[in-house]
PDB file of C-alpha atoms in Angstrom:
ATOM      1  CA  MET N1492    -175.844 -82.012 -72.433  1.00 66.00           C
ATOM      2  CA  ALA N1493    -173.510 -82.871 -75.322  1.00 78.00           C
ATOM      3  CA  VAL N1494    -174.446 -81.130 -78.589  1.00 81.00           C
ATOM      4  CA  LEU N1495    -172.600 -80.270 -81.790  1.00 89.00           C
ATOM      5  CA  GLN N1496    -172.985 -76.920 -83.509  1.00 86.00           C
ATOM      6  CA  ASP N1497    -172.105 -78.421 -86.897  1.00 88.00           C
ATOM      7  CA  VAL N1498    -174.549 -81.325 -86.485  1.00 91.00           C
ATOM      8  CA  PRO N1499    -177.706 -79.675 -85.165  1.00 92.00           C
ATOM      9  CA  GLY N1500    -180.590 -81.720 -83.856  1.00 92.00           C
ATOM     10  CA  LEU N1501    -178.490 -84.307 -81.975  1.00 93.00           C
ATOM     11  CA  ARG N1502    -178.282 -84.562 -78.185  1.00 94.00           C
ATOM     12  CA  VAL N1503    -176.642 -87.280 -76.128  1.00 96.00           C
ATOM     13  CA  THR N1504    -176.577 -87.505 -72.331  1.00 97.00           C
ATOM     14  CA  VAL N1505    -175.556 -90.054 -69.697  1.00 97.00           C
ATOM     15  CA  GLU N1506    -178.047 -90.670 -66.894  1.00 97.00           C
ATOM     16  CA  CYS N1507    -177.889 -92.314 -63.473  1.00 96.00           C
ATOM     17  CA  ASN N1508    -180.968 -92.907 -61.337  1.00 93.00           C
ATOM     18  CA  GLY N1509    -183.020 -90.749 -63.711  1.00 91.00           C
ATOM     19  CA  ASN N1510    -180.669 -87.766 -63.397  1.00 95.00           C
ATOM     20  CA  THR N1511    -178.476 -86.396 -66.168  1.00 96.00           C
ATOM     21  CA  LEU N1512    -174.818 -86.417 -65.173  1.00 96.00           C
ATOM     22  CA  GLU N1513    -173.028 -83.083 -65.218  1.00 96.00           C
ATOM     23  CA  GLU N1514    -170.508 -82.714 -68.035  1.00 96.00           C
ATOM     24  CA  TYR N1515    -167.087 -81.105 -67.922  1.00 95.00           C
ATOM     25  CA  HIS N1516    -165.035 -79.862 -70.850  1.00 92.00           C
ATOM     26  CA  ASP N1517    -162.321 -82.148 -72.221  1.00 93.00           C
ATOM     27  CA  GLU N1518    -159.468 -80.433 -74.042  1.00 88.00           C
ATOM     28  CA  ASP N1519    -157.814 -83.644 -75.276  1.00 88.00           C
ATOM     29  CA  GLU N1520    -157.819 -84.240 -79.003  1.00 87.00           C
ATOM     30  CA  PHE N1521    -159.982 -87.142 -80.187  1.00 90.00           C
ATOM     31  CA  VAL N1522    -157.853 -89.834 -81.800  1.00 87.00           C
ATOM     32  CA  HIS N1523    -159.363 -93.212 -82.714  1.00 89.00           C
ATOM     33  CA  GLU N1524    -157.978 -96.177 -84.615  1.00 87.00           C
ATOM     34  CA  LYS N1525    -161.227 -96.746 -86.546  1.00 89.00           C
ATOM     35  CA  PHE N1526    -162.994 -93.424 -86.888  1.00 91.00           C
ATOM     36  CA  GLN N1527    -161.788 -90.464 -88.945  1.00 84.00           C
ATOM     37  CA  THR N1528    -164.569 -87.989 -88.250  1.00 84.00           C
ATOM     38  CA  THR N1529    -163.684 -84.322 -88.566  1.00 87.00           C
ATOM     39  CA  ARG N1530    -163.028 -82.471 -85.339  1.00 89.00           C
ATOM     40  CA  ASN N1531    -166.198 -80.350 -85.485  1.00 92.00           C
ATOM     41  CA  HIS N1532    -168.287 -83.533 -85.594  1.00 94.00           C
ATOM     42  CA  VAL N1533    -166.889 -84.817 -82.280  1.00 95.00           C
ATOM     43  CA  SER N1534    -168.006 -83.918 -78.764  1.00 95.00           C
ATOM     44  CA  THR N1535    -165.820 -85.069 -75.873  1.00 95.00           C
ATOM     45  CA  LYS N1536    -166.678 -84.534 -72.207  1.00 96.00           C
ATOM     46  CA  TYR N1537    -165.817 -85.734 -68.717  1.00 97.00           C
ATOM     47  CA  ILE N1538    -168.484 -87.042 -66.348  1.00 97.00           C
ATOM     48  CA  GLU N1539    -168.362 -88.110 -62.712  1.00 97.00           C
ATOM     49  CA  CYS N1540    -169.227 -91.710 -61.901  1.00 96.00           C
ATOM     50  CA  VAL N1541    -170.019 -93.555 -58.676  1.00 95.00           C
ATOM     51  CA  THR N1542    -169.102 -97.187 -57.994  1.00 94.00           C
ATOM     52  CA  ASP N1543    -171.865 -99.797 -58.485  1.00 94.00           C
ATOM     53  CA  THR N1544    -174.251 -97.260 -60.023  1.00 96.00           C
ATOM     54  CA  GLU N1545    -176.177 -98.273 -63.141  1.00 96.00           C
ATOM     55  CA  PHE N1546    -176.234 -95.838 -66.059  1.00 97.00           C
ATOM     56  CA  GLN N1547    -177.997 -95.324 -69.365  1.00 97.00           C
ATOM     57  CA  VAL N1548    -177.193 -93.318 -72.478  1.00 97.00           C
ATOM     58  CA  LYS N1549    -180.019 -91.260 -73.932  1.00 96.00           C
ATOM     59  CA  PHE N1550    -180.212 -90.101 -77.540  1.00 93.00           C
ATOM     60  CA  ASP N1551    -182.487 -87.313 -78.695  1.00 93.00           C
ATOM     61  CA  ILE N1552    -182.924 -86.516 -82.376  1.00 91.00           C
ATOM     62  CA  GLU N1553    -184.878 -83.400 -83.285  1.00 91.00           C
ATOM     63  CA  PRO N1554    -186.376 -82.265 -86.626  1.00 89.00           C
ATOM     64  CA  ALA N1555    -183.339 -80.035 -87.249  1.00 91.00           C
ATOM     65  CA  PHE N1556    -181.154 -83.144 -87.702  1.00 91.00           C
ATOM     66  CA  ARG N1557    -180.159 -83.921 -91.317  1.00 87.00           C
ATOM     67  CA  PRO N1558    -178.875 -87.504 -91.660  1.00 84.00           C
ATOM     68  CA  GLY N1559    -177.846 -87.234 -95.319  1.00 79.00           C
ATOM     69  CA  ILE N1560    -179.636 -87.936 -98.574  1.00 84.00           C
ATOM     70  CA  HIS N1561    -178.098 -91.348 -99.239  1.00 87.00           C
ATOM     71  CA  GLY N1562    -179.319 -93.197 -96.138  1.00 91.00           C
ATOM     72  CA  THR N1563    -182.640 -94.725 -95.183  1.00 91.00           C
ATOM     73  CA  HIS N1564    -181.885 -94.966 -91.455  1.00 93.00           C
ATOM     74  CA  THR N1565    -179.863 -93.384 -88.703  1.00 93.00           C
ATOM     75  CA  THR N1566    -177.946 -96.037 -86.758  1.00 94.00           C
ATOM     76  CA  VAL N1567    -176.625 -95.401 -83.257  1.00 94.00           C
ATOM     77  CA  TRP N1568    -173.944 -97.629 -81.744  1.00 95.00           C
ATOM     78  CA  LEU N1569    -172.959 -97.630 -78.086  1.00 95.00           C
ATOM     79  CA  ASP N1570    -169.412 -98.644 -77.088  1.00 94.00           C
ATOM     80  CA  VAL N1571    -168.131 -98.943 -73.530  1.00 94.00           C
ATOM     81  CA  ASP N1572    -164.496 -99.590 -72.663  1.00 92.00           C
ATOM     82  CA  GLY N1573    -163.707-100.138 -76.338  1.00 90.00           C
ATOM     83  CA  LYS N1574    -166.450-102.754 -76.943  1.00 89.00           C
ATOM     84  CA  THR N1575    -169.729-102.366 -78.840  1.00 91.00           C
ATOM     85  CA  VAL N1576    -172.519-103.432 -76.472  1.00 91.00           C
ATOM     86  CA  SER N1577    -175.730-102.398 -78.266  1.00 91.00           C
ATOM     87  CA  GLY N1578    -177.223-100.277 -81.017  1.00 91.00           C
ATOM     88  CA  TYR N1579    -180.410 -98.968 -82.553  1.00 92.00           C
ATOM     89  CA  ASP N1580    -181.734 -98.270 -86.070  1.00 91.00           C
ATOM     90  CA  CYS N1581    -184.243 -95.484 -86.662  1.00 91.00           C
ATOM     91  CA  THR N1582    -185.964 -94.779 -89.946  1.00 90.00           C
ATOM     92  CA  ASN N1583    -185.084 -91.313 -91.201  1.00 88.00           C
ATOM     93  CA  THR N1584    -187.910 -88.914 -90.483  1.00 81.00           C
ATOM     94  CA  ARG N1585    -188.400 -85.243 -89.802  1.00 80.00           C
ATOM     95  CA  LEU N1586    -190.096 -86.131 -86.533  1.00 85.00           C
ATOM     96  CA  ALA N1587    -188.350 -86.012 -83.184  1.00 89.00           C
ATOM     97  CA  TRP N1588    -187.521 -89.271 -81.476  1.00 89.00           C
ATOM     98  CA  SER N1589    -185.678 -90.467 -78.397  1.00 93.00           C
ATOM     99  CA  LYS N1590    -184.037 -93.723 -77.343  1.00 93.00           C
ATOM    100  CA  THR N1591    -182.271 -94.880 -74.198  1.00 95.00           C
ATOM    101  CA  LEU N1592    -179.667 -97.646 -74.205  1.00 95.00           C
ATOM    102  CA  GLY N1593    -178.449 -99.085 -70.939  1.00 94.00           C
ATOM    103  CA  ASN N1594    -177.771-102.777 -71.568  1.00 93.00           C
ATOM    104  CA  VAL N1595    -175.226-105.099 -73.050  1.00 91.00           C
ATOM    105  CA  VAL N1596    -176.941-107.457 -75.503  1.00 87.00           C
ATOM    106  CA  GLU N1597    -175.555-110.980 -75.996  1.00 85.00           C
ATOM    107  CA  LEU N1598    -176.855-113.826 -78.151  1.00 83.00           C
ATOM    108  CA  VAL N1599    -177.698-117.028 -76.289  1.00 84.00           C
ATOM    109  CA  GLY N1600    -179.674-118.827 -78.992  1.00 83.00           C
ATOM    110  CA  PRO N1601    -181.725-118.366 -82.198  1.00 81.00           C
ATOM    111  CA  ASN N1602    -183.766-115.174 -81.791  1.00 84.00           C
ATOM    112  CA  GLU N1603    -182.888-115.098 -78.095  1.00 89.00           C
ATOM    113  CA  ALA N1604    -180.534-112.740 -76.328  1.00 89.00           C
ATOM    114  CA  SER N1605    -179.340-111.895 -72.863  1.00 90.00           C
ATOM    115  CA  LYS N1606    -179.610-108.308 -71.616  1.00 92.00           C
ATOM    116  CA  ARG N1607    -177.638-107.045 -68.639  1.00 93.00           C
ATOM    117  CA  ASN N1608    -177.647-103.543 -67.239  1.00 95.00           C
ATOM    118  CA  LEU N1609    -174.518-101.403 -67.443  1.00 95.00           C
ATOM    119  CA  LYS N1610    -172.967-100.110 -64.255  1.00 95.00           C
ATOM    120  CA  PHE N1611    -169.789 -98.391 -63.147  1.00 96.00           C
ATOM    121  CA  CYS N1612    -167.324-100.480 -61.166  1.00 93.00           C
ATOM    122  CA  GLY N1613    -164.197 -99.303 -59.384  1.00 92.00           C
ATOM    123  CA  ILE N1614    -160.826-100.717 -60.381  1.00 88.00           C
ATOM    124  CA  LYS N1615    -157.885-101.383 -58.115  1.00 85.00           C
ATOM    125  CA  LYS N1616    -154.445-100.400 -59.368  1.00 83.00           C
ATOM    126  CA  ILE N1617    -151.806-102.954 -58.437  1.00 82.00           C
ATOM    127  CA  ASP N1618    -148.036-102.660 -58.598  1.00 81.00           C
ATOM    128  CA  ASP N1619    -147.324-105.804 -60.629  1.00 68.00           C
ATOM    129  CA  ALA N1620    -144.010-105.817 -62.458  1.00 65.00           C
ATOM    130  CA  ASP N1621    -144.684-109.082 -64.282  1.00 76.00           C
ATOM    131  CA  SER N1622    -144.250-108.332 -68.001  1.00 80.00           C
ATOM    132  CA  ASN N1623    -146.906-110.831 -69.100  1.00 83.00           C
ATOM    133  CA  ARG N1624    -149.446-109.279 -66.723  1.00 80.00           C
ATOM    134  CA  VAL N1625    -148.616-105.783 -67.967  1.00 82.00           C
ATOM    135  CA  LYS N1626    -148.961-106.814 -71.639  1.00 82.00           C
ATOM    136  CA  SER N1627    -152.300-108.473 -70.935  1.00 79.00           C
ATOM    137  CA  ASP N1628    -153.621-105.453 -69.034  1.00 79.00           C
ATOM    138  CA  ILE N1629    -152.522-103.044 -71.764  1.00 80.00           C
ATOM    139  CA  LYS N1630    -155.055-104.727 -74.061  1.00 77.00           C
ATOM    140  CA  LEU N1631    -157.765-104.335 -71.415  1.00 77.00           C
ATOM    141  CA  VAL N1632    -156.926-100.678 -70.873  1.00 80.00           C
ATOM    142  CA  HIS N1633    -157.583 -99.843 -74.531  1.00 81.00           C
ATOM    143  CA  GLY N1634    -160.745 -97.714 -74.447  1.00 86.00           C
ATOM    144  CA  LEU N1635    -161.125 -98.169 -70.691  1.00 90.00           C
ATOM    145  CA  GLY N1636    -162.953 -95.348 -68.914  1.00 92.00           C
ATOM    146  CA  GLU N1637    -164.823 -94.199 -72.032  1.00 95.00           C
ATOM    147  CA  ILE N1638    -168.394 -94.300 -73.262  1.00 97.00           C
ATOM    148  CA  LEU N1639    -168.417 -93.787 -77.022  1.00 96.00           C
ATOM    149  CA  VAL N1640    -171.523 -93.090 -79.092  1.00 96.00           C
ATOM    150  CA  HIS N1641    -171.087 -93.112 -82.872  1.00 96.00           C
ATOM    151  CA  ILE N1642    -173.975 -92.189 -85.143  1.00 95.00           C
ATOM    152  CA  HIS N1643    -174.103 -93.234 -88.814  1.00 94.00           C
ATOM    153  CA  SER N1644    -176.187 -92.761 -91.894  1.00 93.00           C
ATOM    154  CA  THR N1645    -177.123 -96.249 -93.093  1.00 94.00           C
ATOM    155  CA  VAL N1646    -179.170 -98.162 -95.632  1.00 93.00           C
ATOM    156  CA  VAL N1647    -180.942-100.944 -93.756  1.00 91.00           C
ATOM    157  CA  ASP N1648    -182.394-104.038 -95.417  1.00 87.00           C
ATOM    158  CA  GLU N1649    -184.605-105.839 -92.898  1.00 78.00           C
ATOM    159  CA  ARG N1650    -184.736-108.928 -95.140  1.00 73.00           C
ATOM    160  CA  GLY N1651    -180.996-109.400 -95.122  1.00 64.00           C
ATOM    161  CA  ARG N1652    -178.710-111.052 -92.651  1.00 59.00           C
ATOM    162  CA  GLY N1653    -176.613-108.844 -90.428  1.00 55.00           C
ATOM    163  CA  ASN N1654    -173.098-108.443 -91.774  1.00 54.00           C
ATOM    164  CA  ASP N1655    -171.651-105.545 -89.793  1.00 59.00           C
ATOM    165  CA  TYR N1656    -172.507-106.361 -86.184  1.00 57.00           C
ATOM    166  CA  GLN N1657    -173.612-109.337 -84.186  1.00 57.00           C
ATOM    167  CA  PRO N1658    -174.124-109.238 -80.424  1.00 58.00           C
ATOM    168  CA  GLN N1659    -171.313-110.963 -78.553  1.00 58.00           C
ATOM    169  CA  ASN N1660    -171.906-114.520 -77.410  1.00 52.00           C
ATOM    170  CA  ARG N1661    -170.404-113.603 -74.071  1.00 55.00           C
ATOM    171  CA  LEU N1662    -169.016-110.173 -73.261  1.00 63.00           C
ATOM    172  CA  GLU N1663    -167.206-109.837 -69.978  1.00 66.00           C
ATOM    173  CA  GLY N1664    -166.954-106.705 -67.880  1.00 66.00           C
ATOM    174  CA  ILE N1665    -163.672-105.134 -66.922  1.00 64.00           C
ATOM    175  CA  SER N1666    -161.432-106.823 -64.356  1.00 65.00           C
ATOM    176  CA  ASN N1667    -161.440-105.079 -60.976  1.00 73.00           C
ATOM    177  CA  GLU N1668    -157.623-105.169 -60.876  1.00 79.00           C
ATOM    178  CA  ILE N1669    -155.344-103.438 -63.385  1.00 82.00           C
ATOM    179  CA  SER N1670    -151.570-103.176 -63.410  1.00 81.00           C
ATOM    180  CA  GLU N1671    -150.561 -99.579 -62.712  1.00 81.00           C
ATOM    181  CA  LYS N1672    -147.860 -99.797 -65.386  1.00 82.00           C
ATOM    182  CA  ALA N1673    -150.491-100.679 -67.997  1.00 83.00           C
ATOM    183  CA  LEU N1674    -152.370 -97.445 -67.228  1.00 82.00           C
ATOM    184  CA  LYS N1675    -149.240 -95.400 -68.078  1.00 79.00           C
ATOM    185  CA  GLY N1676    -150.091 -92.602 -65.683  1.00 78.00           C
ATOM    186  CA  GLN N1677    -153.726 -92.200 -66.750  1.00 83.00           C
ATOM    187  CA  ALA N1678    -156.072 -91.217 -63.925  1.00 85.00           C
ATOM    188  CA  ILE N1679    -158.585 -93.952 -64.770  1.00 88.00           C
ATOM    189  CA  SER N1680    -160.625 -94.969 -61.745  1.00 91.00           C
ATOM    190  CA  HIS N1681    -163.495 -97.093 -63.099  1.00 92.00           C
ATOM    191  CA  GLY N1682    -164.598 -99.559 -65.712  1.00 91.00           C
ATOM    192  CA  VAL N1683    -167.998-100.955 -66.707  1.00 93.00           C
ATOM    193  CA  SER N1684    -169.463-104.188 -65.352  1.00 92.00           C
ATOM    194  CA  PHE N1685    -172.781-105.888 -66.048  1.00 92.00           C
ATOM    195  CA  GLY N1686    -175.790-106.650 -63.888  1.00 90.00           C
ATOM    196  CA  PRO N1687    -177.963-109.791 -63.664  1.00 91.00           C
ATOM    197  CA  GLU N1688    -179.032-111.486 -66.873  1.00 90.00           C
ATOM    198  CA  GLN N1689    -182.470-111.125 -68.450  1.00 92.00           C
ATOM    199  CA  ARG N1690    -183.525-113.279 -71.430  1.00 92.00           C
ATOM    200  CA  VAL N1691    -185.368-111.446 -74.243  1.00 91.00           C
ATOM    201  CA  TYR N1692    -186.486-112.065 -77.804  1.00 90.00           C
ATOM    202  CA  TYR N1693    -183.964-110.805 -80.331  1.00 86.00           C
ATOM    203  CA  PRO N1694    -184.795-110.583 -84.033  1.00 84.00           C
ATOM    204  CA  GLN N1695    -182.322-111.379 -86.762  1.00 81.00           C
ATOM    205  CA  GLU N1696    -179.924-108.542 -87.439  1.00 81.00           C
ATOM    206  CA  PRO N1697    -180.626-106.685 -90.714  1.00 85.00           C
ATOM    207  CA  THR N1698    -178.070-105.914 -93.389  1.00 88.00           C
ATOM    208  CA  ARG N1699    -176.602-102.435 -93.091  1.00 91.00           C
ATOM    209  CA  THR N1700    -174.532-100.518 -95.583  1.00 92.00           C
ATOM    210  CA  TYR N1701    -172.828 -97.212 -94.870  1.00 93.00           C
ATOM    211  CA  PRO N1702    -173.036 -94.722 -97.761  1.00 93.00           C
ATOM    212  CA  TYR N1703    -170.387 -92.473 -96.204  1.00 92.00           C
ATOM    213  CA  GLY N1704    -168.322 -95.354 -94.842  1.00 92.00           C
ATOM    214  CA  TYR N1705    -168.400 -96.941 -91.411  1.00 92.00           C
ATOM    215  CA  ASN N1706    -165.163 -95.154 -90.519  1.00 93.00           C
ATOM    216  CA  ASN N1707    -166.792 -91.777 -91.153  1.00 93.00           C
ATOM    217  CA  PRO N1708    -169.720 -91.368 -88.707  1.00 94.00           C
ATOM    218  CA  LEU N1709    -172.044 -88.390 -88.846  1.00 93.00           C
ATOM    219  CA  ALA N1710    -171.153 -87.605 -85.235  1.00 95.00           C
ATOM    220  CA  ILE N1711    -169.276 -88.991 -82.249  1.00 96.00           C
ATOM    221  CA  PHE N1712    -169.954 -88.325 -78.573  1.00 96.00           C
ATOM    222  CA  ARG N1713    -167.289 -89.391 -76.103  1.00 96.00           C
ATOM    223  CA  PHE N1714    -167.734 -89.386 -72.336  1.00 97.00           C
ATOM    224  CA  LYS N1715    -164.714 -90.062 -70.109  1.00 96.00           C
ATOM    225  CA  TYR N1716    -166.083 -91.288 -66.804  1.00 97.00           C
ATOM    226  CA  ARG N1717    -163.990 -90.783 -63.673  1.00 96.00           C
ATOM    227  CA  SER N1718    -164.433 -90.673 -59.918  1.00 95.00           C
ATOM    228  CA  ARG N1719    -164.518 -87.264 -58.229  1.00 94.00           C
ATOM    229  CA  GLU N1720    -160.987 -87.844 -56.921  1.00 93.00           C
ATOM    230  CA  ALA N1721    -159.705 -88.681 -60.409  1.00 93.00           C
ATOM    231  CA  LEU N1722    -161.375 -85.581 -61.879  1.00 94.00           C
ATOM    232  CA  GLN N1723    -159.684 -83.484 -59.218  1.00 92.00           C
ATOM    233  CA  GLN N1724    -156.375 -85.203 -59.930  1.00 89.00           C
ATOM    234  CA  GLU N1725    -156.646 -84.260 -63.607  1.00 88.00           C
ATOM    235  CA  LEU N1726    -157.688 -80.711 -62.597  1.00 89.00           C
ATOM    236  CA  ILE N1727    -161.047 -81.093 -64.343  1.00 91.00           C
ATOM    237  CA  ILE N1728    -162.868 -79.940 -61.216  1.00 89.00           C
ATOM    238  CA  PRO N1729    -161.410 -77.969 -58.262  1.00 86.00           C
ATOM    239  CA  ARG N1730    -160.338 -79.773 -55.149  1.00 79.00           C
ATOM    240  CA  SER N1731    -162.577 -79.520 -52.101  1.00 71.00           C
ATOM    241  CA  PRO N1732    -161.097 -77.072 -49.578  1.00 64.00           C
ATOM    242  CA  SER N1733    -159.807 -78.630 -46.363  1.00 58.00           C
ATOM    243  CA  PRO N1734    -161.521 -77.476 -43.126  1.00 54.00           C
ATOM    244  CA  GLU N1735    -158.577 -75.323 -42.091  1.00 50.00           C
ATOM    245  CA  MET N1736    -158.752 -73.475 -45.423  1.00 50.00           C
ATOM    246  CA  ILE N1737    -162.368 -72.364 -44.968  1.00 51.00           C
ATOM    247  CA  MET N1738    -162.093 -68.684 -44.095  1.00 53.00           C
ATOM    248  CA  LEU N1739    -164.496 -66.406 -42.309  1.00 52.00           C
ATOM    249  CA  ASP N1740    -165.150 -62.780 -43.051  1.00 52.00           C
ATOM    250  CA  THR N1741    -163.333 -60.667 -40.432  1.00 52.00           C
ATOM    251  CA  GLN N1742    -166.116 -58.080 -40.535  1.00 54.00           C
ATOM    252  CA  SER N1743    -168.851 -60.693 -40.149  1.00 55.00           C
ATOM    253  CA  PRO N1744    -167.349 -63.881 -38.615  1.00 51.00           C
ATOM    254  CA  GLU N1745    -170.531 -65.820 -39.146  1.00 51.00           C
ATOM    255  CA  ARG N1746    -170.240 -65.462 -42.948  1.00 57.00           C
ATOM    256  CA  ARG N1747    -168.016 -67.825 -44.916  1.00 60.00           C
ATOM    257  CA  ILE N1748    -165.884 -66.332 -47.668  1.00 64.00           C
ATOM    258  CA  SER N1749    -166.396 -67.644 -51.190  1.00 69.00           C
ATOM    259  CA  ASN N1750    -163.465 -68.908 -53.272  1.00 68.00           C
ATOM    260  CA  GLN N1751    -163.545 -65.749 -55.383  1.00 68.00           C
ATOM    261  CA  GLU N1752    -163.491 -63.494 -52.321  1.00 74.00           C
ATOM    262  CA  ARG N1753    -160.714 -65.563 -50.766  1.00 74.00           C
ATOM    263  CA  LEU N1754    -158.642 -65.247 -53.961  1.00 72.00           C
ATOM    264  CA  ALA N1755    -159.057 -61.463 -53.947  1.00 74.00           C
ATOM    265  CA  GLN N1756    -158.069 -61.379 -50.278  1.00 79.00           C
ATOM    266  CA  LEU N1757    -154.937 -63.424 -50.956  1.00 81.00           C
ATOM    267  CA  LYS N1758    -153.959 -61.078 -53.776  1.00 74.00           C
ATOM    268  CA  ARG N1759    -154.262 -58.082 -51.460  1.00 84.00           C
ATOM    269  CA  GLU N1760    -152.148 -59.834 -48.831  1.00 84.00           C
ATOM    270  CA  MET N1761    -149.493 -60.667 -51.440  1.00 80.00           C
ATOM    271  CA  GLU N1762    -149.320 -57.059 -52.579  1.00 81.00           C
ATOM    272  CA  GLN N1763    -148.943 -55.928 -48.969  1.00 84.00           C
ATOM    273  CA  ILE N1764    -146.133 -58.423 -48.354  1.00 86.00           C
ATOM    274  CA  LYS N1765    -144.327 -57.309 -51.527  1.00 78.00           C
ATOM    275  CA  SER N1766    -144.595 -53.685 -50.402  1.00 83.00           C
ATOM    276  CA  GLU N1767    -143.169 -54.497 -46.958  1.00 83.00           C
ATOM    277  CA  VAL N1768    -140.301 -56.493 -48.457  1.00 79.00           C
ATOM    278  CA  LYS N1769    -139.436 -53.603 -50.783  1.00 77.00           C
ATOM    279  CA  LYS N1770    -139.347 -51.148 -47.858  1.00 81.00           C
ATOM    280  CA  GLU N1771    -137.072 -53.471 -45.869  1.00 79.00           C
ATOM    281  CA  GLU N1772    -134.683 -53.735 -48.845  1.00 75.00           C
ATOM    282  CA  GLU N1773    -134.605 -49.953 -49.246  1.00 78.00           C
ATOM    283  CA  GLN N1774    -133.918 -49.448 -45.533  1.00 78.00           C
ATOM    284  CA  SER N1775    -131.179 -52.069 -45.638  1.00 73.00           C
ATOM    285  CA  GLU N1776    -129.488 -50.329 -48.584  1.00 70.00           C
ATOM    286  CA  SER N1777    -129.690 -46.892 -46.940  1.00 71.00           C
ATOM    287  CA  SER N1778    -128.116 -48.158 -43.692  1.00 67.00           C
ATOM    288  CA  THR N1779    -125.138 -49.808 -45.464  1.00 59.00           C
ATOM    289  CA  PRO N1780    -122.005 -47.476 -45.474  1.00 59.00           C
ATOM    290  CA  LYS N1781    -120.797 -46.606 -48.912  1.00 54.00           C
ATOM    291  CA  GLY N1782    -117.140 -46.062 -49.858  1.00 51.00           C
ATOM    292  CA  ARG N1783    -115.776 -42.604 -50.772  1.00 49.00           C
ATOM    293  CA  LYS N1784    -115.793 -41.940 -54.483  1.00 47.00           C
ATOM    294  CA  ARG N1785    -112.637 -40.656 -56.076  1.00 48.00           C
ATOM    295  CA  PRO N1786    -112.620 -38.278 -58.983  1.00 47.00           C
ATOM    296  CA  SER N1787    -113.312 -40.011 -62.228  1.00 45.00           C
ATOM    297  CA  ASP N1788    -110.012 -38.881 -63.689  1.00 47.00           C
ATOM    298  CA  ASP N1789    -107.896 -40.129 -60.775  1.00 48.00           C
ATOM    299  CA  VAL N1790    -109.148 -43.440 -59.318  1.00 44.00           C
ATOM    300  CA  GLU N1791    -107.194 -46.009 -57.314  1.00 45.00           C
ATOM    301  CA  THR N1792    -107.748 -49.705 -58.045  1.00 42.00           C
ATOM    302  CA  ILE N1793    -106.974 -52.249 -55.325  1.00 45.00           C
ATOM    303  CA  THR N1794    -105.803 -55.671 -56.541  1.00 46.00           C
ATOM    304  CA  SER N1795    -104.110 -58.294 -54.361  1.00 47.00           C
ATOM    305  CA  GLY N1796    -103.648 -55.732 -51.603  1.00 50.00           C
ATOM    306  CA  ARG N1797    -101.768 -53.211 -53.797  1.00 53.00           C
ATOM    307  CA  VAL N1798    -103.155 -49.861 -54.906  1.00 53.00           C
ATOM    308  CA  TYR N1799    -102.678 -48.868 -58.540  1.00 53.00           C
ATOM    309  CA  LYS N1800    -103.337 -45.447 -59.994  1.00 56.00           C
ATOM    310  CA  THR N1801    -105.902 -45.224 -62.781  1.00 56.00           C
ATOM    311  CA  ILE N1802    -106.261 -42.364 -65.237  1.00 59.00           C
ATOM    312  CA  ARG N1803    -109.316 -41.470 -67.328  1.00 59.00           C
ATOM    313  CA  HIS N1804    -108.304 -41.141 -71.002  1.00 56.00           C
ATOM    314  CA  THR N1805    -109.845 -38.478 -73.253  1.00 57.00           C
ATOM    315  CA  SER N1806    -111.592 -41.292 -75.145  1.00 56.00           C
ATOM    316  CA  GLY N1807    -113.481 -42.227 -71.989  1.00 56.00           C
ATOM    317  CA  ALA N1808    -111.534 -45.449 -71.251  1.00 57.00           C
ATOM    318  CA  THR N1809    -109.960 -46.035 -67.829  1.00 57.00           C
ATOM    319  CA  MET N1810    -106.219 -46.845 -67.912  1.00 58.00           C
ATOM    320  CA  VAL N1811    -104.354 -48.546 -65.016  1.00 55.00           C
ATOM    321  CA  ASP N1812    -100.727 -47.547 -64.366  1.00 57.00           C
ATOM    322  CA  LEU N1813     -99.025 -50.812 -63.352  1.00 57.00           C
ATOM    323  CA  THR N1814     -95.583 -49.189 -63.126  1.00 58.00           C
ATOM    324  CA  ASP N1815     -96.577 -46.617 -60.558  1.00 53.00           C
ATOM    325  CA  ASP N1816     -94.300 -46.723 -57.517  1.00 54.00           C
ATOM    326  CA  ASP N1817     -95.446 -45.858 -54.010  1.00 52.00           C
TER     327      ASP N1817
END
């Protein structure tokens, strides 16, 4: 459950089949071309997605939430893959309220819109070196693999005509093939596609103004959705152990050893190996014959097969007599 300590009373979750998806910490810094929200007003998480599974985003606002004194409403926008797909205006109140968004809304006529459910779709990475294809896919990749929720304080005039957002006339889902070069090494596994169309009544959009500026939301919640394999590739979750790596307790063979116990066991084995290696080195050194030491004040130096006499000076330096005859 994504929450912000500096913006109490807000909760945002992603759900599939009525279950809240588990969230994993994301250490990447949030950088966005439009939004300039301070860092403590941004929550960014990873979630695991499954191909062809529909999802919804749920917003919960509790009485502790303070939207600001200059707005009449709290407006929530939902972006997927860099595109705004739907939103919701709620009159500011001290009462708790909840809303779930799980559709892309598109205008098809006066006061009529098309709604299609959101679902995760797998993408295939292709090795296409064509420069035009790569340039085209780079535009598609912008925002790909992200669900972005931005929450604003707004002044809403229901009598006006919408001037900040209109549903798209036709919004297409992500292509199922992306050039690998366009991804630039990102472990992105999925995009968002849309389900069958449903026609619904859609009222005229109101006029919204943003007292604190559209580029300065009250809060932002980002969810990077990835397959389990991609999360493992980015080391967000541990890899599943292979069958040959599943160890059994030597004292009780029927009991499997946990990862923590296995790690402790490996550390003990490493210490034992280091100890054995050290003993072998010591034994090797003790068995190697050492040359006879000459007195420090009368040492012979062997160079190019000839022996020279060396004398220890009173200053401590060693002097070599090169003129010494045999």
